[in-house]
Amino acid sequence: MQQRKLGKTDINASVLGFGGSEIGYQRASARTVAKLLGSALDAGLNVIDTAECYEDSEVLIGKAVGARRNDFALFTKCGHAGGWGRADWRLEALLKSVERSLKRLGTAHVDLVQLHSCSLDVLKRGDAITALERARERGWTRYIGYSGDGAAARYAIETGRFDTLQTSISIADQEALELTLPLARERGMGVIAKRPLANVAWRYTRRPESYYADYYERLRVLTYPFLEKAETAVATALRFTLSVPGVHTAIVGTTKPERWQENAAMVARGPLPKKDFDGIRARWREVADASWEGQV
Ligand SMILES: NC(=O)c1ccc[n+]([C@@H]2O[C@H](COP(=O)([O-])OP(=O)(O)OC[C@H]3O[C@@H](n4cnc5c(N)ncnc54)[C@H](OP(=O)(O)O)[C@@H]3O)[C@@H](O)[C@H]2O)c1
């Protein structure tokens, strides 16, 4: 598994990382998560991303691979300890949330704590960023980051206070390629691509009632010819995300232990050929309108 240095951090991140939301929201069993993460670590995974609000994701990860803590970089997020939609960006609340994450993950420190998609206004108030800096001073995290999109992500980079940016990048979400990634690269930030497969939203025959409904709609307009070939569609989508300049790791979510091997084999084929990459970019520029913003 190829690794890329995560910006100015000392982390050499595997290009394929693990996104921990699905195991939480889909209530994967402890056994499944142990199998999934154990075999992935054996095969080269070294980035695991989770959040305080992904139901039991942190606890499941702690139980499954806590004993192998030195084998991987552990990222979490804070801001919604009471569940998504019940945000609390006050300084003390955020510190409590990080402390709770450490307990749930069964570790003395994580490698990265990220603000979980707070608004531009919250970022501008500054307290939330100060909270992460305090967590770093206390040794609870080695690095701090912002996870989010659009104008807030741009502002987060401009503050110069974050080590990393986690942002949506995929065949159906390309705003970041112009709005944030060039600046993040210039500043030496680590970049983590979230939702790197656009939630495979093209697999549905009807508009899904889900947070990826927008991707479904966009893909119907984008009509990429490669999506018609089921056997190569996921590989092309994943290799596109990892071919974007400035991206260091793509955190794919799944509850299925066999996915890691499948996705690792796709990634091993390296970047997309330039003509395929340029074709996807050209199609996006042709049809994307101003409403096609980065999706949180
Ligand atoms: N605001 C934020 O900070 C934020 C928001 C969203 C996501 N995230 C992070 O980003 C991670 C990834 O995002 P995501 O899980 O929403 O989107 P994603 O990684 O783009 O898509 C996940 C979906 O891809 C499917 N999949 C994976 N490998 C596949 C394969 N080889 N073939 C077919 N389907 C495949 C999975 O289905 P199966 O279960 O069938 O494998 C899953 O439903 C999250 O887990 C989370 O850590 C952060």
CSV table of C-alpha atoms and ligand atoms in Angstrom, one decimal:
chain,number,residue,atom,x,y,z
A,1,MET,CA,0.0,0.0,0.0
A,2,GLN,CA,1.4,3.3,-1.1
A,3,GLN,CA,1.9,6.0,1.6
A,4,ARG,CA,1.9,9.7,1.3
A,5,LYS,CA,3.3,12.2,3.9
A,6,LEU,CA,0.3,14.0,5.4
A,7,GLY,CA,1.4,17.5,4.8
A,8,LYS,CA,3.8,18.9,7.4
A,9,THR,CA,2.8,16.3,10.0
A,10,ASP,CA,5.1,13.3,10.6
A,11,ILE,CA,2.4,10.9,9.5
A,12,ASN,CA,3.0,8.7,6.5
A,13,ALA,CA,-0.6,7.9,5.6
A,14,SER,CA,-1.7,4.9,3.6
A,15,VAL,CA,-3.5,6.3,0.5
A,16,LEU,CA,-6.5,4.2,1.4
A,17,GLY,CA,-7.8,5.0,4.8
A,18,PHE,CA,-10.8,3.8,6.8
A,19,GLY,CA,-13.8,6.0,7.3
A,20,GLY,CA,-15.6,5.0,10.6
A,21,SER,CA,-19.1,6.4,10.1
A,22,GLU,CA,-20.7,3.4,8.5
A,23,ILE,CA,-19.7,0.9,11.2
A,24,GLY,CA,-21.4,3.2,13.8
A,25,TYR,CA,-24.5,4.2,11.9
A,26,GLN,CA,-25.1,0.7,10.6
A,27,ARG,CA,-24.4,-0.9,13.9
A,28,ALA,CA,-21.7,-3.3,12.8
A,29,SER,CA,-20.9,-6.0,15.3
A,30,ALA,CA,-17.7,-6.0,17.3
A,31,ARG,CA,-16.8,-9.2,15.6
A,32,THR,CA,-17.2,-7.7,12.1
A,33,VAL,CA,-15.2,-4.6,13.0
A,34,ALA,CA,-12.4,-6.7,14.5
A,35,LYS,CA,-12.2,-8.8,11.3
A,36,LEU,CA,-12.5,-5.7,9.0
A,37,LEU,CA,-9.8,-3.6,10.8
A,38,GLY,CA,-7.5,-6.4,11.8
A,39,SER,CA,-7.1,-7.7,8.3
A,40,ALA,CA,-6.9,-4.2,6.9
A,41,LEU,CA,-4.0,-3.3,9.3
A,42,ASP,CA,-2.3,-6.6,8.3
A,43,ALA,CA,-2.5,-5.5,4.7
A,44,GLY,CA,-1.2,-2.0,5.0
A,45,LEU,CA,-4.0,0.3,6.4
A,46,ASN,CA,-2.6,2.9,8.8
A,47,VAL,CA,-5.3,5.6,8.9
A,48,ILE,CA,-8.5,5.2,10.8
A,49,ASP,CA,-11.0,8.1,11.0
A,50,THR,CA,-14.0,8.4,13.3
A,51,ALA,CA,-16.0,10.9,15.2
A,52,GLU,CA,-17.7,11.4,18.5
A,53,CYS,CA,-21.2,11.3,17.0
A,54,TYR,CA,-20.9,8.2,14.8
A,55,GLU,CA,-22.9,6.2,17.3
A,56,ASP,CA,-20.6,3.5,18.7
A,57,SER,CA,-17.9,3.8,16.1
A,58,GLU,CA,-15.2,5.0,18.6
A,59,VAL,CA,-15.9,2.2,21.0
A,60,LEU,CA,-15.9,-0.4,18.3
A,61,ILE,CA,-12.6,0.8,16.9
A,62,GLY,CA,-11.1,0.9,20.4
A,63,LYS,CA,-12.1,-2.6,21.1
A,64,ALA,CA,-11.1,-4.0,17.8
A,65,VAL,CA,-7.6,-2.5,17.4
A,66,GLY,CA,-6.8,-0.7,20.6
A,67,ALA,CA,-4.1,-3.3,21.3
A,68,ARG,CA,-2.4,-2.4,18.0
A,69,ARG,CA,-2.5,1.4,18.7
A,70,ASN,CA,1.0,1.9,17.4
A,71,ASP,CA,0.2,0.4,14.1
A,72,PHE,CA,-2.0,3.3,12.8
A,73,ALA,CA,-2.8,7.0,13.0
A,74,LEU,CA,-6.1,7.6,14.7
A,75,PHE,CA,-8.2,10.6,13.8
A,76,THR,CA,-11.4,11.7,15.5
A,77,LYS,CA,-13.7,14.7,15.4
A,78,CYS,CA,-15.6,16.8,17.9
A,79,GLY,CA,-18.5,19.2,18.1
A,80,HIS,CA,-21.6,16.9,18.1
A,81,ALA,CA,-21.1,14.8,21.2
A,82,GLY,CA,-24.9,14.7,21.7
A,83,GLY,CA,-25.4,13.4,18.2
A,84,TRP,CA,-25.3,15.0,14.7
A,85,GLY,CA,-27.5,18.1,14.6
A,86,ARG,CA,-27.0,18.8,18.4
A,87,ALA,CA,-23.8,20.8,18.0
A,88,ASP,CA,-22.0,22.5,20.9
A,89,TRP,CA,-18.9,24.6,19.9
A,90,ARG,CA,-18.1,26.0,23.3
A,91,LEU,CA,-14.6,25.6,24.4
A,92,GLU,CA,-15.2,23.5,27.5
A,93,ALA,CA,-17.8,21.3,25.8
A,94,LEU,CA,-15.3,20.5,23.0
A,95,LEU,CA,-12.5,19.6,25.5
A,96,LYS,CA,-15.0,17.3,27.3
A,97,SER,CA,-15.9,15.7,24.0
A,98,VAL,CA,-12.2,15.0,23.2
A,99,GLU,CA,-11.7,13.6,26.6
A,100,ARG,CA,-14.7,11.3,26.1
A,101,SER,CA,-13.3,10.2,22.7
A,102,LEU,CA,-10.1,9.2,24.3
A,103,LYS,CA,-11.9,7.0,26.8
A,104,ARG,CA,-14.1,5.5,24.2
A,105,LEU,CA,-11.2,4.8,21.9
A,106,GLY,CA,-9.2,3.4,24.8
A,107,THR,CA,-6.1,5.5,24.1
A,108,ALA,CA,-4.1,8.2,25.9
A,109,HIS,CA,-3.9,10.3,22.8
A,110,VAL,CA,-5.2,10.5,19.2
A,111,ASP,CA,-3.1,11.7,16.3
A,112,LEU,CA,-5.6,14.2,15.0
A,113,VAL,CA,-8.7,15.9,16.4
A,114,GLN,CA,-10.8,17.7,13.8
A,115,LEU,CA,-13.6,20.3,14.2
A,116,HIS,CA,-16.6,18.4,12.8
A,117,SER,CA,-17.9,20.7,10.1
A,118,CYS,CA,-18.7,23.8,12.2
A,119,SER,CA,-19.8,26.9,10.3
A,120,LEU,CA,-17.8,29.8,9.1
A,121,ASP,CA,-19.3,31.9,12.0
A,122,VAL,CA,-18.2,29.4,14.6
A,123,LEU,CA,-14.7,29.4,13.1
A,124,LYS,CA,-14.5,33.1,13.1
A,125,ARG,CA,-15.4,33.3,16.8
A,126,GLY,CA,-12.2,31.4,17.4
A,127,ASP,CA,-13.1,29.5,20.7
A,128,ALA,CA,-13.5,26.2,18.9
A,129,ILE,CA,-10.1,26.5,17.4
A,130,THR,CA,-8.6,27.5,20.8
A,131,ALA,CA,-10.2,24.3,22.3
A,132,LEU,CA,-8.3,22.1,19.8
A,133,GLU,CA,-5.1,24.0,20.6
A,134,ARG,CA,-5.7,23.3,24.3
A,135,ALA,CA,-6.3,19.7,23.6
A,136,ARG,CA,-3.0,19.6,21.8
A,137,GLU,CA,-1.2,21.4,24.6
A,138,ARG,CA,-2.6,18.8,27.0
A,139,GLY,CA,-1.2,16.0,24.9
A,140,TRP,CA,-4.6,14.6,24.0
A,141,THR,CA,-3.9,15.0,20.3
A,142,ARG,CA,-0.7,15.4,18.2
A,143,TYR,CA,-2.3,17.5,15.5
A,144,ILE,CA,-5.5,19.5,14.9
A,145,GLY,CA,-7.6,19.8,11.8
A,146,TYR,CA,-10.8,21.1,10.2
A,147,SER,CA,-13.3,18.7,8.6
A,148,GLY,CA,-15.7,20.5,6.3
A,149,ASP,CA,-16.2,22.2,3.0
A,150,GLY,CA,-16.8,25.4,1.1
A,151,ALA,CA,-16.2,28.9,2.5
A,152,ALA,CA,-15.6,27.5,6.1
A,153,ALA,CA,-12.9,25.2,4.8
A,154,ARG,CA,-11.3,28.0,2.9
A,155,TYR,CA,-11.3,30.2,6.0
A,156,ALA,CA,-9.9,27.3,8.2
A,157,ILE,CA,-6.9,27.1,5.8
A,158,GLU,CA,-6.4,30.8,5.9
A,159,THR,CA,-6.2,31.0,9.7
A,160,GLY,CA,-3.0,29.0,9.5
A,161,ARG,CA,-4.0,27.2,12.8
A,162,PHE,CA,-4.8,23.8,11.4
A,163,ASP,CA,-2.5,21.0,10.4
A,164,THR,CA,-5.0,19.2,8.2
A,165,LEU,CA,-8.1,19.6,6.1
A,166,GLN,CA,-10.6,16.8,5.7
A,167,THR,CA,-13.0,17.6,2.8
A,168,SER,CA,-15.3,16.0,0.3
A,169,ILE,CA,-13.6,15.1,-3.0
A,170,SER,CA,-15.0,12.7,-5.6
A,171,ILE,CA,-16.3,12.4,-9.1
A,172,ALA,CA,-19.5,14.1,-7.8
A,173,ASP,CA,-17.9,16.7,-5.6
A,174,GLN,CA,-15.1,18.7,-7.2
A,175,GLU,CA,-15.5,22.2,-5.7
A,176,ALA,CA,-12.5,21.7,-3.4
A,177,LEU,CA,-10.2,21.2,-6.4
A,178,GLU,CA,-10.3,24.9,-7.0
A,179,LEU,CA,-11.6,26.5,-3.8
A,180,THR,CA,-9.4,24.9,-1.2
A,181,LEU,CA,-6.9,22.4,-2.3
A,182,PRO,CA,-4.4,24.7,-4.1
A,183,LEU,CA,-4.1,26.9,-0.9
A,184,ALA,CA,-4.0,23.9,1.4
A,185,ARG,CA,-1.1,22.6,-0.7
A,186,GLU,CA,0.7,25.9,-0.6
A,187,ARG,CA,0.4,25.9,3.2
A,188,GLY,CA,1.7,22.4,3.5
A,189,MET,CA,-1.5,21.0,5.1
A,190,GLY,CA,-2.4,17.3,5.1
A,191,VAL,CA,-5.5,16.6,3.0
A,192,ILE,CA,-7.9,13.8,3.8
A,193,ALA,CA,-10.5,13.1,1.2
A,194,LYS,CA,-13.9,12.3,2.8
A,195,ARG,CA,-16.7,10.6,0.9
A,196,PRO,CA,-14.2,9.6,-1.8
A,197,LEU,CA,-16.5,7.3,-3.6
A,198,ALA,CA,-19.4,9.8,-3.6
A,199,ASN,CA,-21.1,7.1,-1.5
A,200,VAL,CA,-21.4,5.0,-4.7
A,201,ALA,CA,-24.6,6.9,-5.3
A,202,TRP,CA,-24.8,5.7,-8.9
A,203,ARG,CA,-25.7,2.2,-7.6
A,204,TYR,CA,-29.3,3.3,-6.8
A,205,THR,CA,-32.1,3.0,-9.3
A,206,ARG,CA,-34.2,5.6,-7.5
A,207,ARG,CA,-33.3,8.8,-5.6
A,208,PRO,CA,-32.1,7.5,-2.2
A,209,GLU,CA,-33.6,9.2,0.9
A,210,SER,CA,-30.3,9.9,2.3
A,211,TYR,CA,-27.5,12.4,2.7
A,212,TYR,CA,-26.1,11.4,-0.6
A,213,ALA,CA,-29.3,12.1,-2.6
A,214,ASP,CA,-27.5,15.2,-4.0
A,215,TYR,CA,-24.7,13.0,-5.4
A,216,TYR,CA,-27.3,10.7,-7.0
A,217,GLU,CA,-28.9,13.7,-8.7
A,218,ARG,CA,-25.5,15.1,-9.8
A,219,LEU,CA,-24.4,11.8,-11.3
A,220,ARG,CA,-27.6,11.6,-13.4
A,221,VAL,CA,-26.6,14.9,-14.9
A,222,LEU,CA,-22.9,14.1,-15.2
A,223,THR,CA,-23.6,10.8,-17.0
A,224,TYR,CA,-20.0,9.6,-16.9
A,225,PRO,CA,-19.7,6.8,-19.4
A,226,PHE,CA,-17.4,4.8,-17.1
A,227,LEU,CA,-20.2,4.4,-14.6
A,228,GLU,CA,-21.9,2.0,-17.0
A,229,LYS,CA,-19.2,-0.6,-16.5
A,230,ALA,CA,-20.1,-1.9,-13.0
A,231,GLU,CA,-16.8,-3.9,-12.8
A,232,THR,CA,-14.6,-0.8,-13.1
A,233,ALA,CA,-16.8,2.1,-12.0
A,234,VAL,CA,-15.7,2.1,-8.3
A,235,ALA,CA,-12.0,1.7,-9.3
A,236,THR,CA,-12.2,4.7,-11.6
A,237,ALA,CA,-14.0,6.8,-9.0
A,238,LEU,CA,-11.5,5.9,-6.3
A,239,ARG,CA,-8.4,6.4,-8.5
A,240,PHE,CA,-9.9,9.8,-9.6
A,241,THR,CA,-10.0,11.0,-6.0
A,242,LEU,CA,-6.5,9.8,-5.3
A,243,SER,CA,-5.2,11.4,-8.5
A,244,VAL,CA,-6.3,14.9,-7.3
A,245,PRO,CA,-3.1,17.0,-6.6
A,246,GLY,CA,-2.7,17.6,-2.9
A,247,VAL,CA,-4.8,14.6,-1.7
A,248,HIS,CA,-2.9,12.4,0.7
A,249,THR,CA,-5.4,9.8,1.8
A,250,ALA,CA,-9.0,8.8,0.9
A,251,ILE,CA,-11.1,7.4,3.8
A,252,VAL,CA,-13.6,5.0,2.4
A,253,GLY,CA,-16.5,3.9,4.6
A,254,THR,CA,-17.7,0.3,4.7
A,255,THR,CA,-19.0,-2.4,7.1
A,256,LYS,CA,-17.8,-5.2,4.9
A,257,PRO,CA,-14.5,-6.9,5.8
A,258,GLU,CA,-13.8,-8.0,2.1
A,259,ARG,CA,-13.9,-4.4,0.8
A,260,TRP,CA,-10.4,-3.5,2.0
A,261,GLN,CA,-8.8,-6.1,-0.2
A,262,GLU,CA,-11.0,-5.1,-3.2
A,263,ASN,CA,-10.3,-1.4,-2.7
A,264,ALA,CA,-6.6,-1.9,-2.0
A,265,ALA,CA,-6.3,-3.8,-5.3
A,266,MET,CA,-8.0,-0.9,-7.2
A,267,VAL,CA,-5.6,1.7,-5.6
A,268,ALA,CA,-2.6,-0.5,-6.4
A,269,ARG,CA,-3.2,0.4,-10.1
A,270,GLY,CA,-2.0,3.9,-9.3
A,271,PRO,CA,-3.3,7.2,-10.5
A,272,LEU,CA,-5.8,7.4,-13.3
A,273,PRO,CA,-4.3,7.9,-16.8
A,274,LYS,CA,-4.2,11.7,-17.5
A,275,LYS,CA,-6.8,11.6,-20.3
A,276,ASP,CA,-9.3,9.9,-18.0
A,277,PHE,CA,-8.7,12.3,-15.2
A,278,ASP,CA,-9.0,15.3,-17.5
A,279,GLY,CA,-12.2,13.9,-19.0
A,280,ILE,CA,-13.8,13.7,-15.6
A,281,ARG,CA,-12.7,17.3,-14.8
A,282,ALA,CA,-13.9,18.5,-18.2
A,283,ARG,CA,-17.4,17.0,-17.8
A,284,TRP,CA,-17.7,18.5,-14.3
A,285,ARG,CA,-16.8,22.0,-15.7
A,286,GLU,CA,-19.3,21.5,-18.5
A,287,VAL,CA,-22.3,20.8,-16.3
A,288,ALA,CA,-21.7,21.8,-12.7
A,289,ASP,CA,-23.4,24.9,-11.6
A,290,ALA,CA,-22.8,27.2,-8.7
A,291,SER,CA,-25.2,25.2,-6.5
A,292,TRP,CA,-22.9,22.1,-6.7
A,293,GLU,CA,-21.1,23.0,-3.6
A,294,GLY,CA,-18.9,20.8,-1.5
A,295,GLN,CA,-21.2,18.5,0.5
A,296,VAL,CA,-20.6,18.2,4.2
B,1,LIG,N1,-18.4,16.1,7.9
B,1,LIG,C1,-17.5,15.2,8.0
B,1,LIG,O1,-16.5,15.3,8.6
B,1,LIG,C2,-17.8,13.8,7.2
B,1,LIG,C3,-18.9,13.7,6.5
B,1,LIG,C4,-19.0,12.5,5.8
B,1,LIG,C5,-18.0,11.5,5.9
B,1,LIG,N2,-16.9,11.7,6.7
B,1,LIG,C6,-15.9,10.7,6.8
B,1,LIG,O2,-15.6,10.1,5.5
B,1,LIG,C7,-15.8,8.7,5.5
B,1,LIG,C8,-16.2,8.2,4.2
B,1,LIG,O3,-17.4,8.8,3.8
B,1,LIG,P1,-18.7,7.9,3.4
B,1,LIG,O4,-18.6,6.6,4.1
B,1,LIG,O5,-19.9,8.8,3.7
B,1,LIG,O6,-18.6,7.8,1.8
B,1,LIG,P2,-17.8,6.9,0.8
B,1,LIG,O7,-16.6,6.4,1.4
B,1,LIG,O8,-17.7,7.7,-0.4
B,1,LIG,O9,-18.8,5.7,0.5
B,1,LIG,C9,-19.1,4.7,1.3
B,1,LIG,C10,-19.9,3.7,0.6
B,1,LIG,O10,-19.1,3.1,-0.4
B,1,LIG,C11,-19.4,1.7,-0.5
B,1,LIG,N3,-18.2,1.0,-0.9
B,1,LIG,C12,-17.0,1.0,-0.4
B,1,LIG,N4,-16.2,0.2,-1.1
B,1,LIG,C13,-16.9,-0.3,-2.2
B,1,LIG,C14,-16.7,-1.1,-3.2
B,1,LIG,N5,-15.5,-1.7,-3.5
B,1,LIG,N6,-17.7,-1.5,-4.1
B,1,LIG,C15,-18.9,-1.0,-3.9
B,1,LIG,N7,-19.2,-0.1,-2.8
B,1,LIG,C16,-18.2,0.2,-2.0
B,1,LIG,C17,-19.8,1.3,0.9
B,1,LIG,O11,-20.8,0.3,0.8
B,1,LIG,P3,-20.5,-1.1,1.6
B,1,LIG,O12,-20.9,-0.9,3.0
B,1,LIG,O13,-21.4,-2.0,0.8
B,1,LIG,O14,-19.1,-1.5,1.4
B,1,LIG,C18,-20.4,2.6,1.5
B,1,LIG,O15,-21.8,2.6,1.5
B,1,LIG,C19,-16.8,8.5,6.6
B,1,LIG,O16,-16.8,7.2,7.1
B,1,LIG,C20,-16.3,9.5,7.6
B,1,LIG,O17,-15.2,9.0,8.3
B,1,LIG,C21,-16.8,12.9,7.3
